[in-house]
Amino acid sequence: MFDFPQADVKTRLLNAILIPLTRLPGFRKKMFSNMKYHMIERFGPVLRDAKSS
Amino acid sequence: MNADDENSMKCVILNGSPKGDVSVTMQYIAYIRKKFPEHTYEILNVAHEIKTIEKDTAAWNRILEIIRSADLVLWAFPLYYLLVCAQYKRFIELVFERNAQDAFTGTYAAGLSTSIHFFDQTAHAYIHAVSDDLGMNYLGFYSAEMGDLLKEEERTRLEKFTRFLITAVEDTIPVQREIPPLVRSSLVYAPGLPGKPVSFGTKKVVILTDDDGSSPSLAAMTDRLTRTISGSAELINLHDVNIRGGCLGCCQCGYDNTCVYTDGYIEFFKTRLVPADIIILAGLVHDRYLSSAWKQFFDRSFFKGHTPGLEGKQLGFAIAGPLSQIACLKEALVAWADNGGCHAQLVTDEVPDSAKLDALLDTLTLRLVRDAEAGYIPPRTFYAVGSHKIFRDSIYGGMRMAFQADYRYYQEHGCSISRRLT
Ligand SMILES: Cc1cc2nc3c(=O)[nH]c(=O)nc-3n(C[C@H](O)[C@H](O)[C@H](O)COP(=O)(O)O)c2cc1C
């Protein structure tokens, strides 16, 4: 909770790769027009693996 | 228990996301369903479907029937501008306007939100108060950070909370009403003769109201303000602005502040509010907030992302209704202003007589013009200082991709972490 955001190396890497790609109009359009789907994509594996408690 | 199986509980989820099923919050519900499959769940997309619900009586009645069948109602919603989104707010208004409180009364209730923890407490205080006003047995709330579901520790926490809810309903635990009912003032404001008009010089004043004719006090307060200002104050009714709907939460504006709506909101914001020095926001208390029209106004300003849209302005709030009894509303208004780098001053009609309100409104205009002339904005408080750190960290990290316009703004304005590192 008290970690600095710089410590999140995975996010920094993703930002470093994806943000330059959004300068390409085609990629940008695809990325932003589907943003609400991208926002929930990452929960897929957690939900798939969840077992009843 | 209302569900078919005796040991099974029926949980009705009132989904407050304008995105319907494609919602972060609904992923948390999906997780709960997987963890506790022995119970039944019914999701009502009341925010996403609000336009149908407003028009279609059959749809409305169906929703009420489902709510009546619940053992537990879960208010599940994303945070939108220190509260719930305008569409959800409208649903709550409809419950009171159509006298449908009985569908909720006596049922257990709880709140579950996702957000970045920016004023999640005001939103939950609102839902708690609404639940109490509906005569529900409010059990508490769970405020998740958007990404919490990815962390095992947080998933375990969510399971513990859910188990508490289930046990509370099974054991039919007694619940105490915590928030007293609102007591409305009996004053019908009748302004006296206008005092000496206040000259605003070159300062541009906008009075923004949502007056729909239902509150004589609000109309009279707006009228008094207009008359007190000598020179040109522009009076704008939110109902006359071409706003097609509430924020959809699609976040497409994140790249360059361009909203997917092509209605009149952005032009109105840029050409009529941004040039103003003083904005007076006049509104009536509806349930435990202002109207959903006001909420829509706030939500749609999200096209500016997490950057200030009206920085440096004097804001006057003229509120008809029991604001002093609704701590979360006052906090939301003051914090919104503080966070946006504005100076907020408030007047309400909670006064013994009309002469007192005349004096307060006249003084408000005088103070607004003096502070505008002096260029006085008070130092930021915890509301803004704390919030800016949340935004700065989020925009540096997990939200940078989606909110690139914010990131550029923060770099240009010296508030980005990476700028300091490089
Ligand atoms: C218009 C708008 C306003 C928002 N306001 C807030 C806010 O005041 N506080 C906060 O912590 N998050 C805020 N958020 C972030 C959302 O609450 C968060 O992304 C949430 O997880 C979205 O959930 P959903 O996908 O279920 O709609 C806002 C998002 C939008 C689009």
Short mmCIF file of C-alpha atoms and ligand atoms in Angstrom, two decimals:
data_model
loop_
_atom_site.label_atom_id
_atom_site.label_comp_id
_atom_site.label_asym_id
_atom_site.label_seq_id
_atom_site.Cartn_x
_atom_site.Cartn_y
_atom_site.Cartn_z
CA MET A 1 0.00 0.00 0.00
CA PHE A 2 2.85 2.35 0.77
CA ASP A 3 4.81 1.39 -2.29
CA PHE A 4 5.81 4.07 -4.79
CA PRO A 5 4.27 3.54 -8.23
CA GLN A 6 7.77 3.38 -9.74
CA ALA A 7 8.19 0.04 -7.95
CA ASP A 8 5.55 -1.56 -10.18
CA VAL A 9 7.94 -2.72 -12.87
CA LYS A 10 5.32 -4.69 -14.82
CA THR A 11 3.12 -1.63 -15.27
CA ARG A 12 6.10 0.52 -16.21
CA LEU A 13 7.10 -1.98 -18.87
CA LEU A 14 3.58 -2.18 -20.25
CA ASN A 15 3.37 1.61 -20.38
CA ALA A 16 6.75 1.81 -22.10
CA ILE A 17 5.61 -0.60 -24.82
CA LEU A 18 1.96 0.30 -25.29
CA ILE A 19 1.98 4.09 -25.08
CA PRO A 20 4.34 4.62 -28.04
CA LEU A 21 2.17 2.20 -30.03
CA THR A 22 -0.88 4.44 -29.48
CA ARG A 23 0.83 7.03 -31.70
CA LEU A 24 -0.19 4.78 -34.59
CA PRO A 25 -3.75 5.91 -35.42
CA GLY A 26 -5.03 2.39 -36.16
CA PHE A 27 -3.73 0.93 -32.91
CA ARG A 28 -4.96 3.92 -30.94
CA LYS A 29 -8.46 3.70 -32.37
CA LYS A 30 -8.67 0.00 -31.59
CA MET A 31 -7.30 0.48 -28.09
CA PHE A 32 -9.47 3.42 -27.05
CA SER A 33 -12.71 2.33 -28.67
CA ASN A 34 -12.52 -0.93 -26.73
CA MET A 35 -11.25 0.60 -23.49
CA LYS A 36 -14.08 -0.69 -21.33
CA TYR A 37 -13.33 -4.25 -22.47
CA HIS A 38 -9.62 -3.78 -21.85
CA MET A 39 -10.42 -2.59 -18.33
CA ILE A 40 -11.96 -5.95 -17.41
CA GLU A 41 -9.76 -8.29 -19.48
CA ARG A 42 -7.21 -8.66 -16.73
CA PHE A 43 -9.77 -10.19 -14.35
CA GLY A 44 -10.44 -13.11 -16.71
CA PRO A 45 -7.91 -15.57 -15.23
CA VAL A 46 -8.93 -14.78 -11.63
CA LEU A 47 -12.57 -15.43 -12.41
CA ARG A 48 -11.81 -18.56 -14.41
CA ASP A 49 -9.78 -20.06 -11.57
CA ALA A 50 -12.05 -19.06 -8.69
CA LYS A 51 -13.49 -22.06 -6.86
CA SER A 52 -16.41 -22.10 -4.46
CA SER A 53 -15.27 -21.52 -0.89
CA MET B 1 -35.34 -16.74 2.92
CA ASN B 2 -36.95 -15.83 -0.37
CA ALA B 3 -34.98 -18.16 -2.63
CA ASP B 4 -36.41 -21.62 -3.41
CA ASP B 5 -33.87 -23.60 -1.42
CA GLU B 6 -34.32 -22.98 2.30
CA ASN B 7 -30.64 -22.35 2.94
CA SER B 8 -30.16 -20.22 -0.09
CA MET B 9 -30.27 -16.46 0.02
CA LYS B 10 -31.51 -14.30 -2.84
CA CYS B 11 -29.25 -11.37 -3.53
CA VAL B 12 -30.42 -8.66 -5.89
CA ILE B 13 -27.60 -6.55 -7.28
CA LEU B 14 -28.44 -3.03 -8.33
CA ASN B 15 -25.69 -2.42 -10.87
CA GLY B 16 -24.71 1.25 -10.83
CA SER B 17 -22.30 1.14 -13.75
CA PRO B 18 -23.32 2.88 -16.98
CA LYS B 19 -21.30 0.16 -18.71
CA GLY B 20 -23.81 -2.53 -17.72
CA ASP B 21 -22.21 -5.97 -17.68
CA VAL B 22 -18.90 -4.72 -19.11
CA SER B 23 -18.09 -3.21 -15.77
CA VAL B 24 -15.19 -3.55 -13.38
CA THR B 25 -17.60 -3.62 -10.44
CA MET B 26 -19.50 -6.51 -11.99
CA GLN B 27 -16.28 -8.55 -12.06
CA TYR B 28 -16.33 -8.38 -8.27
CA ILE B 29 -19.92 -9.62 -8.32
CA ALA B 30 -18.92 -12.40 -10.70
CA TYR B 31 -16.22 -13.40 -8.21
CA ILE B 32 -18.68 -13.46 -5.32
CA ARG B 33 -21.05 -15.62 -7.36
CA LYS B 34 -18.28 -18.10 -8.07
CA LYS B 35 -17.25 -18.24 -4.44
CA PHE B 36 -20.77 -18.59 -3.05
CA PRO B 37 -22.70 -20.50 -5.72
CA GLU B 38 -25.23 -21.89 -3.24
CA HIS B 39 -27.04 -18.53 -3.25
CA THR B 40 -29.04 -16.96 -6.05
CA TYR B 41 -28.13 -13.66 -7.64
CA GLU B 42 -30.04 -11.36 -9.92
CA ILE B 43 -28.35 -8.38 -11.49
CA LEU B 44 -30.41 -5.35 -12.48
CA ASN B 45 -28.54 -2.98 -14.78
CA VAL B 46 -30.44 0.03 -13.51
CA ALA B 47 -27.84 2.66 -14.48
CA HIS B 48 -27.25 1.30 -17.97
CA GLU B 49 -31.00 0.94 -18.61
CA ILE B 50 -32.12 4.18 -16.99
CA LYS B 51 -33.73 5.66 -20.11
CA THR B 52 -35.94 2.58 -20.55
CA ILE B 53 -36.73 2.46 -16.84
CA GLU B 54 -37.85 6.10 -16.93
CA LYS B 55 -40.24 5.51 -19.84
CA ASP B 56 -41.41 1.92 -19.56
CA THR B 57 -43.77 1.24 -16.66
CA ALA B 58 -43.67 -2.51 -17.21
CA ALA B 59 -39.88 -2.51 -16.91
CA TRP B 60 -40.12 -0.42 -13.75
CA ASN B 61 -42.69 -2.76 -12.18
CA ARG B 62 -40.58 -5.79 -13.07
CA ILE B 63 -37.62 -4.26 -11.26
CA LEU B 64 -39.68 -3.55 -8.16
CA GLU B 65 -41.00 -7.12 -8.12
CA ILE B 66 -37.46 -8.47 -8.22
CA ILE B 67 -36.38 -6.13 -5.44
CA ARG B 68 -39.34 -7.27 -3.34
CA SER B 69 -38.16 -10.86 -3.71
CA ALA B 70 -34.67 -10.12 -2.34
CA ASP B 71 -33.19 -11.17 0.98
CA LEU B 72 -30.31 -8.80 0.36
CA VAL B 73 -30.02 -5.79 -1.94
CA LEU B 74 -26.47 -4.99 -2.92
CA TRP B 75 -25.86 -1.47 -4.16
CA ALA B 76 -22.93 -2.26 -6.46
CA PHE B 77 -21.53 0.77 -8.21
CA PRO B 78 -18.46 2.58 -9.49
CA LEU B 79 -17.53 5.91 -7.90
CA TYR B 80 -18.41 8.82 -10.15
CA TYR B 81 -17.42 12.28 -8.99
CA LEU B 82 -17.49 11.64 -5.27
CA LEU B 83 -20.80 9.79 -5.52
CA VAL B 84 -22.63 7.35 -7.77
CA CYS B 85 -23.16 8.13 -11.46
CA ALA B 86 -26.03 10.37 -12.57
CA GLN B 87 -27.94 7.45 -14.07
CA TYR B 88 -27.91 5.57 -10.73
CA LYS B 89 -28.80 8.78 -8.93
CA ARG B 90 -31.79 9.10 -11.28
CA PHE B 91 -32.88 5.56 -10.42
CA ILE B 92 -32.83 6.46 -6.72
CA GLU B 93 -34.81 9.63 -7.44
CA LEU B 94 -37.42 7.59 -9.29
CA VAL B 95 -37.87 5.33 -6.26
CA PHE B 96 -38.85 8.35 -4.17
CA GLU B 97 -40.74 10.22 -6.92
CA ARG B 98 -42.86 7.16 -7.67
CA ASN B 99 -43.35 6.30 -4.00
CA ALA B 100 -41.81 2.88 -4.41
CA GLN B 101 -40.02 2.86 -1.05
CA ASP B 102 -42.08 -0.10 0.17
CA ALA B 103 -40.31 -2.41 -2.30
CA PHE B 104 -37.11 -1.84 -0.31
CA THR B 105 -38.36 -1.45 3.25
CA GLY B 106 -37.28 -4.11 5.70
CA THR B 107 -34.76 -5.74 3.33
CA TYR B 108 -31.09 -6.01 4.20
CA ALA B 109 -28.81 -3.74 2.17
CA ALA B 110 -25.08 -3.25 1.66
CA GLY B 111 -22.82 -1.23 -0.63
CA LEU B 112 -19.99 -2.46 -2.85
CA SER B 113 -17.97 -0.05 -4.94
CA THR B 114 -14.92 0.01 -7.15
CA SER B 115 -12.88 3.17 -7.53
CA ILE B 116 -9.44 4.63 -6.97
CA HIS B 117 -10.56 5.60 -3.43
CA PHE B 118 -11.10 9.23 -4.35
CA PHE B 119 -14.01 10.17 -2.07
CA ASP B 120 -15.37 6.66 -1.81
CA GLN B 121 -16.48 7.56 1.72
CA THR B 122 -18.90 10.26 0.53
CA ALA B 123 -20.50 7.86 -1.96
CA HIS B 124 -20.97 5.19 0.68
CA ALA B 125 -22.33 7.72 3.17
CA TYR B 126 -24.87 8.66 0.48
CA ILE B 127 -25.92 5.05 -0.16
CA HIS B 128 -26.11 4.42 3.58
CA ALA B 129 -28.41 7.43 4.03
CA VAL B 130 -30.60 6.41 1.08
CA SER B 131 -30.86 2.87 2.48
CA ASP B 132 -31.88 4.26 5.87
CA ASP B 133 -34.42 6.56 4.21
CA LEU B 134 -35.88 3.54 2.43
CA GLY B 135 -36.24 1.70 5.74
CA MET B 136 -33.69 -0.94 4.77
CA ASN B 137 -31.44 -2.80 7.20
CA TYR B 138 -28.08 -1.42 6.14
CA LEU B 139 -25.21 -3.78 6.96
CA GLY B 140 -22.18 -1.81 5.75
CA PHE B 141 -20.07 -1.37 2.66
CA TYR B 142 -17.06 -2.70 0.84
CA SER B 143 -14.93 -0.23 -1.07
CA ALA B 144 -12.53 -1.97 -3.45
CA GLU B 145 -9.77 -0.32 -5.39
CA MET B 146 -10.36 -1.16 -9.07
CA GLY B 147 -7.51 -3.66 -9.25
CA ASP B 148 -7.98 -5.32 -5.85
CA LEU B 149 -9.47 -8.44 -7.35
CA LEU B 150 -6.06 -9.27 -8.78
CA LYS B 151 -4.58 -9.57 -5.29
CA GLU B 152 -5.11 -12.70 -3.26
CA GLU B 153 -5.17 -10.85 0.04
CA GLU B 154 -7.96 -8.58 -1.23
CA ARG B 155 -9.96 -11.47 -2.64
CA THR B 156 -9.84 -13.09 0.78
CA ARG B 157 -11.00 -9.85 2.34
CA LEU B 158 -13.93 -9.67 -0.08
CA GLU B 159 -14.90 -13.25 0.77
CA LYS B 160 -14.89 -12.42 4.47
CA PHE B 161 -17.16 -9.44 3.89
CA THR B 162 -19.53 -11.51 1.75
CA ARG B 163 -19.64 -14.21 4.39
CA PHE B 164 -20.52 -11.59 6.98
CA LEU B 165 -23.42 -10.40 4.79
CA ILE B 166 -24.72 -13.92 4.27
CA THR B 167 -24.54 -14.75 7.96
CA ALA B 168 -26.20 -11.48 8.93
CA VAL B 169 -29.13 -12.20 6.61
CA GLU B 170 -29.37 -15.84 7.73
CA ASP B 171 -29.35 -14.82 11.38
CA THR B 172 -31.71 -11.91 10.71
CA ILE B 173 -29.53 -9.68 12.88
CA PRO B 174 -31.11 -6.49 14.19
CA VAL B 175 -29.88 -3.26 12.60
CA GLN B 176 -30.08 0.24 14.00
CA ARG B 177 -30.91 3.23 11.82
CA GLU B 178 -27.82 5.44 12.01
CA ILE B 179 -28.78 8.43 9.90
CA PRO B 180 -31.77 10.44 11.11
CA PRO B 181 -34.47 11.43 8.62
CA LEU B 182 -34.15 14.86 7.05
CA VAL B 183 -36.15 17.67 8.59
CA ARG B 184 -37.02 20.22 5.96
CA SER B 185 -37.37 23.89 6.75
CA SER B 186 -40.88 25.25 6.51
CA LEU B 187 -39.64 28.57 5.15
CA VAL B 188 -41.04 29.56 1.78
CA TYR B 189 -38.58 32.18 0.73
CA ALA B 190 -40.14 35.47 -0.28
CA PRO B 191 -37.40 37.96 -1.10
CA GLY B 192 -37.74 41.56 0.04
CA LEU B 193 -36.91 44.60 -2.01
CA PRO B 194 -33.49 44.22 -3.63
CA GLY B 195 -30.64 45.98 -1.86
CA LYS B 196 -28.03 48.08 -3.59
CA PRO B 197 -26.87 46.14 -6.69
CA VAL B 198 -23.33 44.86 -6.48
CA SER B 199 -21.15 45.92 -9.36
CA PHE B 200 -19.11 43.11 -10.83
CA GLY B 201 -17.06 45.44 -12.99
CA THR B 202 -15.39 43.43 -15.70
CA LYS B 203 -15.87 40.14 -13.89
CA LYS B 204 -17.94 37.64 -15.79
CA VAL B 205 -20.65 35.95 -13.74
CA VAL B 206 -22.62 32.84 -14.60
CA ILE B 207 -25.53 31.61 -12.51
CA LEU B 208 -26.16 27.97 -13.24
CA THR B 209 -29.37 26.42 -11.96
CA ASP B 210 -31.39 23.24 -12.42
CA ASP B 211 -34.65 24.95 -11.48
CA ASP B 212 -37.51 22.89 -12.93
CA GLY B 213 -40.28 24.89 -11.31
CA SER B 214 -40.69 22.49 -8.39
CA SER B 215 -39.08 24.67 -5.74
CA PRO B 216 -40.35 28.21 -5.15
CA SER B 217 -37.41 28.80 -2.79
CA LEU B 218 -34.80 27.87 -5.38
CA ALA B 219 -36.47 30.09 -8.00
CA ALA B 220 -36.63 32.97 -5.53
CA MET B 221 -32.99 32.53 -4.49
CA THR B 222 -31.86 32.57 -8.12
CA ASP B 223 -34.01 35.59 -8.78
CA ARG B 224 -32.53 37.45 -5.81
CA LEU B 225 -29.00 36.69 -6.97
CA THR B 226 -29.74 37.87 -10.50
CA ARG B 227 -31.20 41.13 -9.25
CA THR B 228 -28.34 41.82 -6.84
CA ILE B 229 -25.77 41.69 -9.59
CA SER B 230 -25.56 44.90 -11.54
CA GLY B 231 -24.31 44.41 -15.06
CA SER B 232 -24.48 41.17 -16.88
CA ALA B 233 -24.89 37.91 -15.07
CA GLU B 234 -25.72 35.11 -17.40
CA LEU B 235 -28.43 32.84 -16.04
CA ILE B 236 -28.23 29.33 -17.47
CA ASN B 237 -30.65 26.54 -16.72
CA LEU B 238 -29.05 23.11 -17.01
CA HIS B 239 -32.28 21.82 -18.55
CA ASP B 240 -31.74 24.22 -21.48
CA VAL B 241 -28.26 22.95 -22.25
CA ASN B 242 -28.20 20.25 -24.90
CA ILE B 243 -26.89 17.33 -22.81
CA ARG B 244 -27.92 14.01 -24.34
CA GLY B 245 -27.05 11.79 -21.42
CA GLY B 246 -24.76 10.89 -18.55
CA CYS B 247 -21.11 9.92 -18.84
CA LEU B 248 -20.84 6.41 -20.30
CA GLY B 249 -17.57 5.64 -18.56
CA CYS B 250 -16.04 4.56 -21.88
CA CYS B 251 -12.84 6.55 -21.09
CA GLN B 252 -12.28 7.34 -24.78
CA CYS B 253 -11.65 10.93 -23.70
CA GLY B 254 -8.53 9.75 -21.90
CA TYR B 255 -6.32 10.11 -24.94
CA ASP B 256 -6.94 13.77 -25.83
CA ASN B 257 -10.00 14.98 -23.89
CA THR B 258 -12.39 14.32 -26.78
CA CYS B 259 -15.75 13.00 -25.58
CA VAL B 260 -17.72 10.46 -27.62
CA TYR B 261 -20.85 12.58 -27.18
CA THR B 262 -21.35 15.24 -29.83
CA ASP B 263 -24.05 17.15 -27.95
CA GLY B 264 -23.74 20.67 -26.56
CA TYR B 265 -22.01 19.92 -23.24
CA ILE B 266 -18.38 20.52 -24.15
CA GLU B 267 -19.09 23.70 -26.04
CA PHE B 268 -21.19 24.93 -23.14
CA PHE B 269 -18.42 24.08 -20.69
CA LYS B 270 -15.68 25.69 -22.76
CA THR B 271 -17.47 28.79 -24.01
CA ARG B 272 -19.71 29.68 -21.11
CA LEU B 273 -18.13 28.33 -17.92
CA VAL B 274 -14.42 28.49 -18.61
CA PRO B 275 -14.44 32.25 -19.43
CA ALA B 276 -16.39 33.06 -16.24
CA ASP B 277 -14.69 34.50 -13.16
CA ILE B 278 -17.56 33.65 -10.85
CA ILE B 279 -19.96 30.73 -11.13
CA ILE B 280 -22.96 30.47 -8.85
CA LEU B 281 -24.39 26.98 -8.72
CA ALA B 282 -28.00 26.97 -7.55
CA GLY B 283 -29.74 23.70 -6.78
CA LEU B 284 -32.35 21.90 -4.77
CA VAL B 285 -31.62 18.98 -2.46
CA HIS B 286 -33.12 15.78 -3.90
CA ASP B 287 -32.93 12.82 -1.51
CA ARG B 288 -29.39 13.11 -0.09
CA TYR B 289 -27.70 15.04 -2.90
CA LEU B 290 -28.63 17.57 -5.53
CA SER B 291 -30.62 16.49 -8.60
CA SER B 292 -29.42 13.92 -11.11
CA ALA B 293 -29.28 16.80 -13.62
CA TRP B 294 -26.57 18.38 -11.46
CA LYS B 295 -24.86 15.02 -11.13
CA GLN B 296 -24.90 14.65 -14.91
CA PHE B 297 -23.26 18.07 -15.18
CA PHE B 298 -20.44 16.97 -12.85
CA ASP B 299 -20.01 13.54 -14.47
CA ARG B 300 -19.78 14.91 -17.98
CA SER B 301 -16.92 17.19 -16.97
CA PHE B 302 -14.87 13.97 -16.87
CA PHE B 303 -13.84 14.73 -20.45
CA LYS B 304 -11.15 16.81 -18.67
CA GLY B 305 -9.96 13.62 -16.94
CA HIS B 306 -8.12 14.22 -13.68
CA THR B 307 -7.12 17.79 -14.47
CA PRO B 308 -8.78 20.95 -13.25
CA GLY B 309 -11.38 22.34 -15.63
CA LEU B 310 -12.41 25.51 -13.82
CA GLU B 311 -9.29 26.40 -11.86
CA GLY B 312 -9.11 29.79 -10.15
CA LYS B 313 -12.82 30.52 -10.11
CA GLN B 314 -14.99 31.81 -7.31
CA LEU B 315 -17.83 29.37 -6.77
CA GLY B 316 -21.00 30.26 -4.91
CA PHE B 317 -23.39 27.49 -3.96
CA ALA B 318 -26.98 28.56 -3.35
CA ILE B 319 -28.77 25.49 -2.06
CA ALA B 320 -32.45 25.07 -1.29
CA GLY B 321 -32.90 22.25 1.20
CA PRO B 322 -31.41 20.72 4.34
CA LEU B 323 -27.73 20.82 3.36
CA SER B 324 -26.55 21.13 6.97
CA GLN B 325 -28.03 17.69 7.69
CA ILE B 326 -26.27 16.04 4.76
CA ALA B 327 -22.61 16.03 5.65
CA CYS B 328 -21.64 13.94 2.60
CA LEU B 329 -23.19 16.44 0.18
CA LYS B 330 -21.49 19.43 1.75
CA GLU B 331 -18.22 17.56 1.78
CA ALA B 332 -18.62 16.56 -1.87
CA LEU B 333 -19.26 20.15 -2.98
CA VAL B 334 -16.44 21.69 -0.96
CA ALA B 335 -14.00 18.95 -1.92
CA TRP B 336 -14.93 19.24 -5.61
CA ALA B 337 -14.15 22.96 -5.47
CA ASP B 338 -10.95 22.51 -3.47
CA ASN B 339 -9.77 19.78 -5.77
CA GLY B 340 -10.41 21.95 -8.80
CA GLY B 341 -8.45 24.90 -7.38
CA CYS B 342 -11.55 27.00 -6.75
CA HIS B 343 -12.91 28.95 -3.80
CA ALA B 344 -16.32 27.74 -2.60
CA GLN B 345 -18.82 29.70 -0.50
CA LEU B 346 -22.23 28.35 0.42
CA VAL B 347 -25.63 29.73 1.34
CA THR B 348 -28.73 27.64 2.06
CA ASP B 349 -32.34 28.45 2.82
CA GLU B 350 -32.06 26.91 6.30
CA VAL B 351 -32.70 30.22 8.01
CA PRO B 352 -35.47 31.53 10.27
CA ASP B 353 -36.89 34.08 7.84
CA SER B 354 -36.66 35.57 4.36
CA ALA B 355 -34.92 38.76 5.52
CA LYS B 356 -32.00 36.67 6.80
CA LEU B 357 -31.75 34.85 3.49
CA ASP B 358 -31.86 38.17 1.59
CA ALA B 359 -28.90 39.34 3.65
CA LEU B 360 -26.97 36.10 3.19
CA LEU B 361 -27.45 36.05 -0.58
CA ASP B 362 -26.51 39.72 -0.91
CA THR B 363 -23.39 39.10 1.15
CA LEU B 364 -22.53 36.06 -0.95
CA THR B 365 -22.50 38.15 -4.13
CA LEU B 366 -20.43 40.82 -2.43
CA ARG B 367 -17.88 38.32 -1.16
CA LEU B 368 -17.66 36.58 -4.51
CA VAL B 369 -16.88 39.81 -6.33
CA ARG B 370 -14.37 40.98 -3.72
CA ASP B 371 -12.54 37.67 -3.78
CA ALA B 372 -12.59 37.62 -7.60
CA GLU B 373 -11.13 41.12 -7.69
CA ALA B 374 -8.46 40.19 -5.17
CA GLY B 375 -7.80 36.91 -6.98
CA TYR B 376 -8.12 35.09 -3.66
CA ILE B 377 -8.13 31.30 -3.71
CA PRO B 378 -7.65 29.70 -0.28
CA PRO B 379 -4.80 27.28 0.35
CA ARG B 380 -5.67 23.72 -0.57
CA THR B 381 -6.71 21.39 2.19
CA PHE B 382 -6.31 17.68 2.65
CA TYR B 383 -9.12 17.19 0.12
CA ALA B 384 -7.00 18.51 -2.73
CA VAL B 385 -3.54 17.71 -1.43
CA GLY B 386 -4.45 14.08 -0.71
CA SER B 387 -6.42 13.66 -3.93
CA HIS B 388 -3.65 15.03 -6.09
CA LYS B 389 -1.28 12.43 -4.71
CA ILE B 390 -3.75 9.65 -5.53
CA PHE B 391 -4.12 11.03 -9.06
CA ARG B 392 -0.41 11.55 -9.52
CA ASP B 393 0.43 7.97 -8.55
CA SER B 394 -2.40 6.49 -10.62
CA ILE B 395 -1.63 8.52 -13.71
CA TYR B 396 2.05 7.68 -13.43
CA GLY B 397 1.25 3.98 -13.10
CA GLY B 398 -1.74 1.85 -14.00
CA MET B 399 -3.89 4.60 -15.49
CA ARG B 400 -1.28 6.28 -17.69
CA MET B 401 -2.14 4.28 -20.79
CA ALA B 402 -5.87 5.15 -20.58
CA PHE B 403 -5.38 8.76 -19.46
CA GLN B 404 -2.53 10.00 -21.61
CA ALA B 405 -3.93 13.54 -21.74
CA ASP B 406 -3.70 13.69 -17.93
CA TYR B 407 -0.15 12.40 -18.02
CA ARG B 408 0.88 15.09 -20.49
CA TYR B 409 -0.86 17.75 -18.37
CA TYR B 410 0.87 16.57 -15.20
CA GLN B 411 4.25 16.67 -16.92
CA GLU B 412 3.61 20.15 -18.27
CA HIS B 413 2.44 21.38 -14.87
CA GLY B 414 5.20 19.85 -12.81
CA CYS B 415 3.17 17.29 -10.95
CA SER B 416 4.31 14.09 -12.58
CA ILE B 417 6.65 11.67 -10.84
CA SER B 418 8.59 10.81 -13.97
CA ARG B 419 9.38 14.45 -14.65
CA ARG B 420 11.12 14.65 -11.31
CA LEU B 421 12.98 11.42 -11.91
CA THR B 422 14.38 12.40 -15.26
C1 LIG C 1 -16.99 9.99 -14.95
C2 LIG C 1 -16.14 9.21 -13.97
C3 LIG C 1 -15.99 9.70 -12.69
C4 LIG C 1 -15.22 8.99 -11.77
N1 LIG C 1 -15.12 9.48 -10.50
C5 LIG C 1 -14.41 8.80 -9.58
C6 LIG C 1 -14.31 9.30 -8.25
O1 LIG C 1 -14.89 10.33 -7.88
N2 LIG C 1 -13.57 8.59 -7.37
C7 LIG C 1 -12.89 7.45 -7.72
O2 LIG C 1 -12.21 6.90 -6.88
N3 LIG C 1 -13.00 6.95 -8.97
C8 LIG C 1 -13.74 7.58 -9.90
N4 LIG C 1 -13.86 7.08 -11.18
C9 LIG C 1 -13.26 5.77 -11.49
C10 LIG C 1 -14.29 4.63 -11.45
O3 LIG C 1 -14.99 4.63 -10.25
C11 LIG C 1 -13.60 3.28 -11.57
O4 LIG C 1 -12.93 3.23 -12.79
C12 LIG C 1 -14.57 2.11 -11.47
O5 LIG C 1 -13.86 0.94 -11.16
C13 LIG C 1 -15.35 1.87 -12.74
O6 LIG C 1 -16.24 0.82 -12.51
P1 LIG C 1 -17.20 0.22 -13.61
O7 LIG C 1 -16.33 -0.36 -14.69
O8 LIG C 1 -17.96 -0.83 -12.87
O9 LIG C 1 -18.08 1.27 -14.13
C14 LIG C 1 -14.61 7.77 -12.13
C15 LIG C 1 -14.74 7.30 -13.44
C16 LIG C 1 -15.51 7.99 -14.36
C17 LIG C 1 -15.68 7.46 -15.75
#
